[in-house]
Short mmCIF file of C-alpha atoms in Angstrom, two decimals:
data_model
loop_
_atom_site.label_atom_id
_atom_site.label_comp_id
_atom_site.label_asym_id
_atom_site.label_seq_id
_atom_site.Cartn_x
_atom_site.Cartn_y
_atom_site.Cartn_z
CA MET A 144 -0.14 0.04 0.05
CA ASN A 145 1.25 3.40 -0.78
CA GLN A 146 1.17 4.82 2.46
CA PRO A 147 1.22 8.80 3.00
CA MET A 148 4.23 10.27 4.76
CA ASP A 149 4.80 9.39 8.46
CA GLN A 150 3.32 11.93 10.63
CA ALA A 151 5.60 14.55 11.22
CA ARG A 152 8.32 14.34 14.28
CA ASN A 153 8.56 17.05 16.85
CA VAL A 154 12.19 17.21 16.21
CA VAL A 155 15.13 15.92 13.90
CA ILE A 156 18.52 16.29 14.71
CA LEU A 157 21.20 16.34 12.18
CA GLY A 158 24.37 15.12 13.52
CA SER A 159 25.56 13.06 16.52
CA GLY A 160 28.47 14.70 18.32
CA PRO A 161 28.28 16.48 21.64
CA ALA A 162 25.88 19.18 20.25
CA GLY A 163 23.37 16.56 18.53
CA LEU A 164 23.51 14.02 21.37
CA THR A 165 23.09 16.61 24.10
CA ALA A 166 20.16 18.14 22.22
CA ALA A 167 18.97 14.87 21.69
CA ILE A 168 18.98 13.91 25.61
CA TYR A 169 17.21 17.04 26.28
CA THR A 170 14.66 16.98 23.82
CA ALA A 171 13.91 13.19 24.71
CA ARG A 172 13.25 14.08 28.26
CA ALA A 173 10.88 16.73 27.35
CA ASN A 174 8.85 14.29 25.54
CA LEU A 175 9.58 15.30 22.14
CA ALA A 176 10.81 11.97 21.04
CA PRO A 177 13.59 12.98 18.70
CA LEU A 178 15.07 11.26 15.79
CA VAL A 179 18.74 11.64 15.35
CA LEU A 180 20.51 11.32 12.03
CA GLU A 181 23.50 10.43 13.44
CA GLY A 182 25.75 10.74 10.06
CA GLU A 183 27.39 7.81 7.87
CA PRO A 184 30.58 6.05 8.80
CA SER A 185 33.80 7.47 7.27
CA SER A 186 37.55 8.06 8.47
CA THR A 187 37.33 11.79 8.57
CA THR A 188 35.44 13.68 11.20
CA ASP A 189 31.97 13.88 9.18
CA GLN A 190 31.07 10.84 10.89
CA PRO A 191 28.47 9.43 13.78
CA GLY A 192 30.27 10.96 17.13
CA GLY A 193 31.74 13.33 15.45
CA GLN A 194 35.53 14.74 15.79
CA LEU A 195 36.00 12.82 19.22
CA MET A 196 35.85 9.69 17.34
CA LEU A 197 39.41 10.53 16.10
CA THR A 198 40.84 11.60 19.46
CA THR A 199 42.14 9.61 22.16
CA GLU A 200 42.37 11.05 25.45
CA VAL A 201 39.90 14.12 26.33
CA GLU A 202 41.30 15.81 29.11
CA ASN A 203 39.34 18.63 29.51
CA TYR A 204 35.71 17.48 29.51
CA PRO A 205 34.52 18.33 33.08
CA GLY A 206 33.45 15.29 35.24
CA PHE A 207 36.17 13.07 34.01
CA ALA A 208 38.87 13.85 36.38
CA GLU A 209 41.31 11.06 34.91
CA GLY A 210 40.47 11.89 31.53
CA ILE A 211 38.41 9.78 29.18
CA MET A 212 38.97 8.33 25.55
CA GLY A 213 36.98 10.28 22.88
CA PRO A 214 35.01 7.42 21.17
CA GLU A 215 34.24 5.92 24.63
CA LEU A 216 33.24 9.58 25.66
CA MET A 217 30.87 9.89 22.95
CA ALA A 218 29.28 6.23 23.32
CA THR A 219 28.31 7.48 26.70
CA PHE A 220 26.53 10.44 25.22
CA ARG A 221 24.70 8.05 22.98
CA SER A 222 23.50 5.63 25.69
CA GLN A 223 22.15 8.49 27.33
CA ALA A 224 20.06 9.49 24.59
CA ALA A 225 19.03 6.23 23.99
CA ARG A 226 18.15 5.75 27.57
CA PHE A 227 15.46 8.48 27.47
CA GLY A 228 14.04 7.35 24.02
CA ALA A 229 15.64 9.38 21.31
CA GLU A 230 15.79 7.21 18.02
CA LEU A 231 19.31 7.04 16.27
CA VAL A 232 19.50 6.19 12.90
CA THR A 233 23.27 5.65 11.34
CA GLU A 234 22.01 8.03 8.00
CA LYS A 235 23.08 11.04 6.77
CA ALA A 236 20.40 13.46 5.07
CA THR A 237 21.03 14.37 1.66
CA ARG A 238 18.76 17.05 1.19
CA VAL A 239 16.62 19.28 3.30
CA ASP A 240 13.41 21.41 2.38
CA VAL A 241 12.79 24.33 5.15
CA SER A 242 10.48 26.42 2.88
CA SER A 243 7.53 25.37 4.37
CA ARG A 244 6.39 23.28 7.39
CA PRO A 245 6.52 20.65 8.31
CA PHE A 246 10.08 20.56 7.24
CA GLY A 247 11.70 17.85 4.53
CA ILE A 248 14.47 15.94 5.48
CA TRP A 249 15.47 13.38 2.65
CA VAL A 250 18.15 10.41 3.00
CA GLY A 251 19.50 8.53 -0.04
CA ASP A 252 18.32 9.92 -3.22
CA PRO A 253 17.77 13.53 -2.82
CA GLU A 254 15.65 13.64 -5.94
CA ALA A 255 13.08 11.37 -4.61
CA ALA A 256 9.86 13.02 -4.81
CA GLU A 257 9.02 12.72 -1.10
CA PRO A 258 11.09 13.46 1.93
CA THR A 259 12.28 10.36 4.11
CA TYR A 260 11.36 12.32 7.11
CA ARG A 261 9.11 15.45 8.18
CA ALA A 262 9.63 17.54 11.33
CA SER A 263 8.27 20.48 13.13
CA SER A 264 11.35 21.50 14.12
CA VAL A 265 15.07 20.82 13.16
CA ILE A 266 18.20 21.06 15.29
CA VAL A 267 21.42 21.22 12.41
CA SER A 268 24.43 19.98 14.36
CA THR A 269 26.56 18.46 11.84
CA GLY A 270 29.66 19.78 13.03
CA ALA A 271 32.88 20.64 11.17
CA ARG A 272 35.36 18.52 9.38
CA SER A 273 39.12 18.62 8.69
CA ILE A 274 40.37 20.41 6.07
CA MET A 275 42.76 18.99 3.40
CA LEU A 276 45.82 20.41 1.98
CA GLY A 277 44.27 20.72 -1.58
CA LEU A 278 47.28 19.19 -3.10
CA GLU A 279 46.75 17.11 -6.20
CA ALA A 280 48.98 14.25 -4.91
CA GLU A 281 46.54 14.08 -1.87
CA SER A 282 43.76 11.44 -3.13
CA ARG A 283 46.70 9.23 -4.47
CA LEU A 284 48.43 9.03 -1.38
CA LEU A 285 45.67 9.20 1.15
CA GLY A 286 45.71 5.74 2.95
CA ARG A 287 49.29 5.14 1.37
CA GLY A 288 50.83 7.10 4.03
CA LEU A 289 49.07 10.04 4.06
CA SER A 290 46.39 10.02 6.70
CA THR A 291 43.34 11.82 8.38
CA CYS A 292 43.43 9.72 11.58
CA ALA A 293 46.45 9.46 13.64
CA THR A 294 44.64 7.23 15.94
CA CYS A 295 44.01 4.71 13.07
CA ASP A 296 47.39 4.84 11.33
CA GLY A 297 50.01 5.75 13.61
CA PHE A 298 50.51 2.35 14.13
CA PHE A 299 51.81 1.71 10.78
CA HIS A 300 54.84 3.90 11.36
CA GLN A 301 56.74 2.36 14.04
CA GLY A 302 60.28 3.68 14.03
CA SER A 303 59.69 5.98 11.00
CA ASP A 304 60.13 9.57 10.23
CA ILE A 305 56.64 11.25 9.72
CA ALA A 306 55.23 14.84 9.95
CA VAL A 307 52.07 16.61 11.21
CA VAL A 308 50.80 19.80 9.35
CA GLY A 309 49.07 22.14 11.47
CA GLY A 310 49.22 24.23 14.61
CA GLY A 311 46.52 23.66 16.88
CA ASP A 312 45.27 21.55 19.50
CA SER A 313 44.52 18.85 17.26
CA ALA A 314 48.02 18.78 15.83
CA LEU A 315 49.73 18.78 18.91
CA GLU A 316 47.71 16.18 20.10
CA GLU A 317 48.27 13.99 16.94
CA ALA A 318 51.85 14.65 17.12
CA LEU A 319 52.22 13.55 20.69
CA PHE A 320 50.36 10.38 20.22
CA LEU A 321 52.59 9.35 17.31
CA THR A 322 55.49 9.64 19.17
CA LYS A 323 54.76 6.54 20.69
CA PHE A 324 55.36 4.84 17.40
CA ALA A 325 57.56 7.08 15.09
CA ALA A 326 61.07 7.93 15.53
CA THR A 327 61.01 11.61 14.74
CA VAL A 328 57.83 13.79 14.30
CA THR A 329 58.20 16.92 12.38
CA VAL A 330 55.48 19.78 12.99
CA ILE A 331 55.11 21.88 9.88
CA HIS A 332 53.12 24.94 10.70
CA ARG A 333 52.61 28.08 8.32
CA ARG A 334 53.15 30.65 11.07
CA ASN A 335 55.95 31.27 13.70
CA GLU A 336 53.66 30.53 16.65
CA LEU A 337 50.82 27.87 17.77
CA ARG A 338 47.46 28.21 18.24
CA ALA A 339 47.41 25.23 20.47
CA SER A 340 46.89 25.82 24.40
CA LYS A 341 49.64 26.16 26.40
CA ILE A 342 49.55 23.10 28.38
CA MET A 343 49.81 21.02 24.86
CA GLN A 344 52.74 23.43 23.65
CA GLU A 345 54.58 22.73 26.59
CA ARG A 346 54.43 18.87 26.24
CA ALA A 347 55.44 19.29 22.57
CA PHE A 348 58.13 21.27 23.15
CA LYS A 349 59.44 19.19 25.78
CA ASN A 350 59.17 15.92 23.59
CA GLU A 351 62.42 14.74 22.22
CA LYS A 352 60.79 13.36 18.99
CA ILE A 353 59.22 16.47 17.69
CA THR A 354 60.67 19.14 15.96
CA PHE A 355 59.13 22.21 14.48
CA ARG A 356 59.32 23.67 11.08
CA TRP A 357 58.03 27.15 11.18
CA ASP A 358 56.24 29.66 8.29
CA THR A 359 56.50 26.54 6.29
CA VAL A 360 53.88 25.13 4.24
CA VAL A 361 53.74 21.55 2.20
CA GLU A 362 54.08 22.39 -1.70
CA ASP A 363 53.73 18.83 -3.00
CA LEU A 364 53.91 15.20 -2.03
CA GLU A 365 56.33 12.66 -3.37
CA GLY A 366 55.89 9.15 -4.02
CA ASP A 367 53.75 6.75 -6.28
CA GLY A 368 52.84 3.47 -4.43
CA ALA A 369 53.47 5.23 -0.82
CA LEU A 370 54.41 8.37 0.77
CA GLU A 371 58.26 9.24 0.71
CA GLY A 372 58.61 12.72 1.07
CA ALA A 373 57.27 16.29 0.85
CA ARG A 374 58.50 19.59 -0.80
CA LEU A 375 58.24 22.17 1.86
CA ARG A 376 58.43 26.01 1.32
CA ASN A 377 59.02 28.68 4.05
CA VAL A 378 56.45 31.37 3.51
CA LYS A 379 58.67 34.13 4.60
CA THR A 380 61.91 33.60 2.76
CA GLY A 381 60.30 31.71 -0.33
CA GLU A 382 63.23 28.61 0.30
CA THR A 383 62.07 25.32 -0.49
CA ALA A 384 63.31 22.38 0.79
CA ARG A 385 62.85 18.53 0.94
CA LEU A 386 61.76 16.30 4.04
CA THR A 387 61.80 12.72 3.97
CA VAL A 388 58.93 11.26 5.44
CA SER A 389 56.80 7.89 5.28
CA GLY A 390 53.77 9.08 6.97
CA MET A 391 52.03 12.68 7.00
CA PHE A 392 49.00 13.67 9.30
CA ILE A 393 46.99 16.70 8.30
CA ALA A 394 45.60 18.91 11.13
CA ILE A 395 45.11 22.26 9.79
CA GLY A 396 41.82 23.34 10.75
CA HIS A 397 37.99 22.56 10.14
CA ARG A 398 35.40 23.23 7.57
CA PRO A 399 31.72 23.41 8.78
CA ASN A 400 29.61 20.95 7.42
CA THR A 401 27.02 23.41 5.76
CA ASP A 402 26.69 22.38 2.15
CA LEU A 403 23.37 21.09 2.51
CA PHE A 404 21.97 24.30 3.76
CA ARG A 405 23.85 26.78 1.28
CA GLY A 406 21.10 29.21 0.03
CA ILE A 407 18.85 27.78 2.53
CA LEU A 408 20.21 28.96 6.02
CA ASP A 409 22.09 32.24 6.83
CA MET A 410 26.04 31.63 6.80
CA ASP A 411 28.65 33.67 7.20
CA ASP A 412 31.84 33.61 4.55
CA GLY A 413 33.28 30.60 6.41
CA GLY A 414 29.97 28.78 5.91
CA TYR A 415 29.27 28.79 9.70
CA LEU A 416 25.57 29.03 10.27
CA ARG A 417 24.55 32.34 11.86
CA THR A 418 22.17 32.41 14.69
CA ARG A 419 20.66 34.91 16.63
CA PRO A 420 23.16 36.14 19.42
CA GLY A 421 22.48 34.24 22.71
CA SER A 422 20.34 31.79 21.23
CA THR A 423 20.28 28.78 18.68
CA PHE A 424 17.63 30.42 16.12
CA THR A 425 18.84 30.42 12.74
CA ASN A 426 16.96 32.83 10.09
CA VAL A 427 14.58 30.10 9.56
CA GLU A 428 11.74 29.78 12.13
CA GLY A 429 11.96 26.34 13.87
CA VAL A 430 15.38 25.39 12.50
CA PHE A 431 18.26 25.57 15.06
CA ALA A 432 21.88 25.22 15.26
CA ALA A 433 24.07 24.06 17.81
CA GLY A 434 27.80 22.94 18.01
CA ASP A 435 30.68 23.67 15.80
CA VAL A 436 28.51 24.14 12.89
CA GLN A 437 27.50 27.31 13.98
CA ASP A 438 31.05 28.16 16.47
CA HIS A 439 34.01 29.10 14.85
CA THR A 440 35.58 30.54 18.28
CA TYR A 441 35.27 28.10 20.95
CA ARG A 442 34.97 24.67 19.41
CA GLN A 443 34.90 22.56 22.40
CA ALA A 444 33.28 19.67 23.23
CA ILE A 445 31.84 21.27 26.24
CA THR A 446 30.75 24.34 24.39
CA ALA A 447 29.23 21.88 21.80
CA ALA A 448 27.30 20.15 24.51
CA GLY A 449 26.09 23.67 26.07
CA SER A 450 24.78 24.89 22.67
CA GLY A 451 23.17 21.42 21.98
CA CYS A 452 21.54 21.87 25.21
CA MET A 453 20.59 25.53 24.34
CA ALA A 454 18.89 24.50 21.13
CA ALA A 455 16.88 21.84 22.81
CA ILE A 456 15.48 24.18 24.83
CA ASP A 457 14.65 26.92 22.31
CA ALA A 458 13.24 23.98 19.98
CA GLU A 459 11.03 22.75 22.95
CA ARG A 460 9.81 26.52 23.82
CA TRP A 461 9.28 27.20 20.40
CA LEU A 462 7.20 24.12 19.37
CA GLU A 463 5.25 24.89 22.58
CA ALA A 464 4.56 28.57 21.30
CA GLN A 465 3.02 26.76 18.15
CA GLY A 466 0.41 25.02 20.04
CA ASP A 467 -0.98 22.30 18.67
CA ALA A 468 -1.05 23.44 14.93
CA PRO A 469 1.59 21.41 13.20
CA GLY A 470 1.70 22.02 9.41
CA ASP A 471 1.40 26.09 9.84
CA LEU A 472 2.42 28.04 6.64
CA ALA A 473 5.89 29.20 7.06
CA GLU A 474 6.57 32.56 8.55
CA THR A 475 8.36 35.00 7.03
CA PRO A 476 12.21 34.80 8.77
CA THR A 477 12.26 36.77 11.95
CA GLU A 478 14.56 40.10 11.47
CA TRP A 479 17.14 40.56 14.25
CA MET B 21 28.94 -18.40 4.89
CA ALA B 22 30.66 -17.26 8.26
CA THR B 23 33.48 -14.81 8.21
CA LEU B 24 36.98 -15.88 7.79
CA THR B 25 39.70 -14.79 9.94
CA LEU B 26 43.25 -14.96 8.44
CA SER B 27 46.61 -14.53 9.82
CA ASP B 28 49.89 -13.91 8.23
CA ALA B 29 50.45 -17.76 8.26
CA THR B 30 47.39 -18.76 6.74
CA PHE B 31 46.50 -15.74 4.21
CA ASP B 32 48.16 -17.19 0.94
CA GLU B 33 46.33 -20.29 1.22
CA GLU B 34 42.88 -19.07 2.00
CA ILE B 35 42.94 -16.65 -0.91
CA ARG B 36 44.17 -19.13 -3.12
CA ALA B 37 41.66 -21.79 -2.08
CA SER B 38 38.68 -19.70 -2.34
CA SER B 39 36.64 -20.16 -5.27
CA GLU B 40 34.68 -16.66 -4.39
CA ALA B 41 36.17 -13.59 -4.38
CA ILE B 42 37.50 -12.52 -0.79
CA ILE B 43 37.06 -8.95 0.88
CA VAL B 44 39.92 -8.73 3.21
CA ASP B 45 39.33 -6.40 5.96
CA PHE B 46 42.55 -5.02 7.46
CA TRP B 47 41.41 -3.68 10.99
CA ALA B 48 42.65 -3.24 14.59
CA GLU B 49 41.02 -3.51 17.92
CA TRP B 50 42.01 0.34 18.48
CA CYS B 51 40.74 1.81 15.09
CA GLY B 52 37.26 3.26 15.74
CA PRO B 53 36.16 3.45 12.13
CA CYS B 54 37.08 -0.16 11.58
CA ARG B 55 34.29 -1.02 14.43
CA LYS B 56 31.89 0.83 12.22
CA ILE B 57 32.27 -1.00 9.13
CA ALA B 58 32.46 -4.31 10.56
CA PRO B 59 28.61 -5.00 10.78
CA ILE B 60 28.56 -3.44 7.44
CA LEU B 61 30.49 -6.05 5.76
CA ASP B 62 28.73 -8.82 7.71
CA GLU B 63 25.69 -7.56 6.03
CA ILE B 64 27.15 -7.48 2.52
CA ALA B 65 28.79 -11.00 2.97
CA GLU B 66 25.25 -12.04 4.03
CA GLU B 67 23.09 -10.63 1.51
CA HIS B 68 25.82 -11.59 -1.20
CA ALA B 69 26.72 -15.00 0.06
CA GLY B 70 27.88 -17.26 -2.92
CA LYS B 71 29.43 -14.26 -4.51
CA VAL B 72 32.00 -12.98 -1.86
CA ARG B 73 33.09 -13.82 1.37
CA VAL B 74 34.60 -11.54 4.17
CA ALA B 75 37.68 -12.29 5.84
CA LYS B 76 39.38 -10.27 8.63
CA LEU B 77 43.01 -9.59 9.20
CA ASN B 78 44.20 -8.09 12.48
CA VAL B 79 46.97 -5.97 11.51
CA ASP B 80 48.02 -5.60 15.23
CA GLU B 81 48.63 -9.64 15.40
CA ASN B 82 49.72 -9.77 11.60
CA PRO B 83 51.89 -7.20 10.56
CA ALA B 84 53.52 -8.74 7.73
CA THR B 85 50.43 -9.14 5.44
CA GLY B 86 49.50 -5.52 5.66
CA ARG B 87 53.13 -4.22 5.00
CA ARG B 88 53.29 -6.81 1.83
CA PHE B 89 50.25 -5.28 0.33
CA GLN B 90 51.27 -1.59 1.56
CA VAL B 91 48.35 -1.21 3.78
CA LEU B 92 49.34 2.25 5.62
CA SER B 93 45.66 3.36 6.74
CA ILE B 94 42.84 1.14 8.58
CA PRO B 95 40.41 0.26 7.50
CA THR B 96 41.62 -0.94 4.25
CA LEU B 97 39.51 -3.44 2.14
CA LEU B 98 41.56 -5.33 -0.61
CA VAL B 99 39.54 -7.66 -2.91
CA PHE B 100 40.95 -10.80 -3.74
CA GLN B 101 39.76 -12.76 -6.82
CA ASP B 102 41.48 -15.92 -8.56
CA GLY B 103 44.47 -15.29 -6.11
CA GLU B 104 44.98 -11.46 -7.07
CA ALA B 105 44.12 -8.06 -5.46
CA LYS B 106 41.86 -6.49 -7.60
CA ALA B 107 40.45 -3.74 -5.61
CA ARG B 108 41.13 -1.32 -2.82
CA VAL B 109 38.78 0.82 -0.70
CA VAL B 110 40.33 2.91 1.92
CA GLY B 111 38.43 4.41 4.94
CA ALA B 112 35.34 3.58 6.64
CA LYS B 113 32.24 4.11 4.30
CA SER B 114 28.74 3.93 4.53
CA LYS B 115 27.08 0.79 3.17
CA SER B 116 25.72 2.43 0.18
CA GLN B 117 28.90 3.86 -0.94
CA LEU B 118 30.55 0.42 -0.09
CA GLU B 119 28.55 -1.70 -2.07
CA THR B 120 29.09 1.03 -5.18
CA GLU B 121 32.78 0.63 -4.97
CA LEU B 122 32.74 -2.99 -4.73
CA ALA B 123 29.49 -3.55 -7.16
CA ALA B 124 31.82 -5.51 -9.89
CA PHE B 125 32.50 -8.24 -7.03
CA LEU B 126 28.63 -8.47 -5.85
CA GLN B 127 27.00 -9.26 -8.89
#
């Protein structure tokens, strides 16, 4: 039988990092029976559980005095959300339509006539993914010495000389982790100072296996079957140099996962969703944004979780204010 | 058919002996993305029984085979047919992506 679309869900949450799962915990406890589209498996941070799935020890998440492994922390978030009745599916939205309510969300074929899910409200917490270098050789060497996942691939570089590109906390965390395997780790950074926290800097400077190449960018990668080296350029002097490495890990920053919302939701030049200051309201009524997808300033698990909670409360109050009239015509975007 | 478990010692013989294509999943306990694709591979093996088999190779316990095939990242899937490596998939993928990339061996 050709059944009409299921009744609209109260809340559909896109993404399952700290923001999405915290929103799930809160909306589930508010009896809104949230549906979480967790995302799909990948070896990048764009995967169920988000960026913490590729980290090791998380030392700054309050409540875990001795630290906790990133994937374990996310498993805990997930089971807490499930415990209160959140429905979690390992799928990724391929299209959203927020031009009328209830909103439409597609999974699989984005050209399908009918959306897979309909929702009275949507919380966007799709996070951010790591930026690659943008070199032609990259796709050829990915998985052959070039890696986006130190915790997955560090093991293959026992006794080798390898490099980490980047200067933030993730870059130094990876560098420190990789010293467990590698003989030497060269950190290549395009500036002459690090963005990383002081404690990570101190640890990295103290580690004898780690050296730094300042003001330096990777111009090209060498090797056919596997990575053999990199050509580096000093951005101040213009000098080039060759570095022999069999492994390279990229941690040069993140880009918000907002391709789906281009032309649909307001975003800044970097692609981060804009929210009304002090809230999680986007420019479309009933659509809320939380976590790294709307935050290029703090980008911490705890701030993502905090804004996920805000989104849940914003959505709950907004739904309440709509009363029992799901399917109302979309109103004009709120000005602020 | 049940999932095979390969080791450095049994690898060549098992690959040679198989009449079906074998998807070898290079994995390790500490690899998060590997754990995500394991159940997907089981499903694929079940749905395409008779065409392909799935075999697991733990790189932690069996480093030699990975080295031989230049596996420097996990999860990596290598598909063997008639004793030869015919395809390579690097990184965790969704079920539909895997089915697309492995289509030639599933029909």
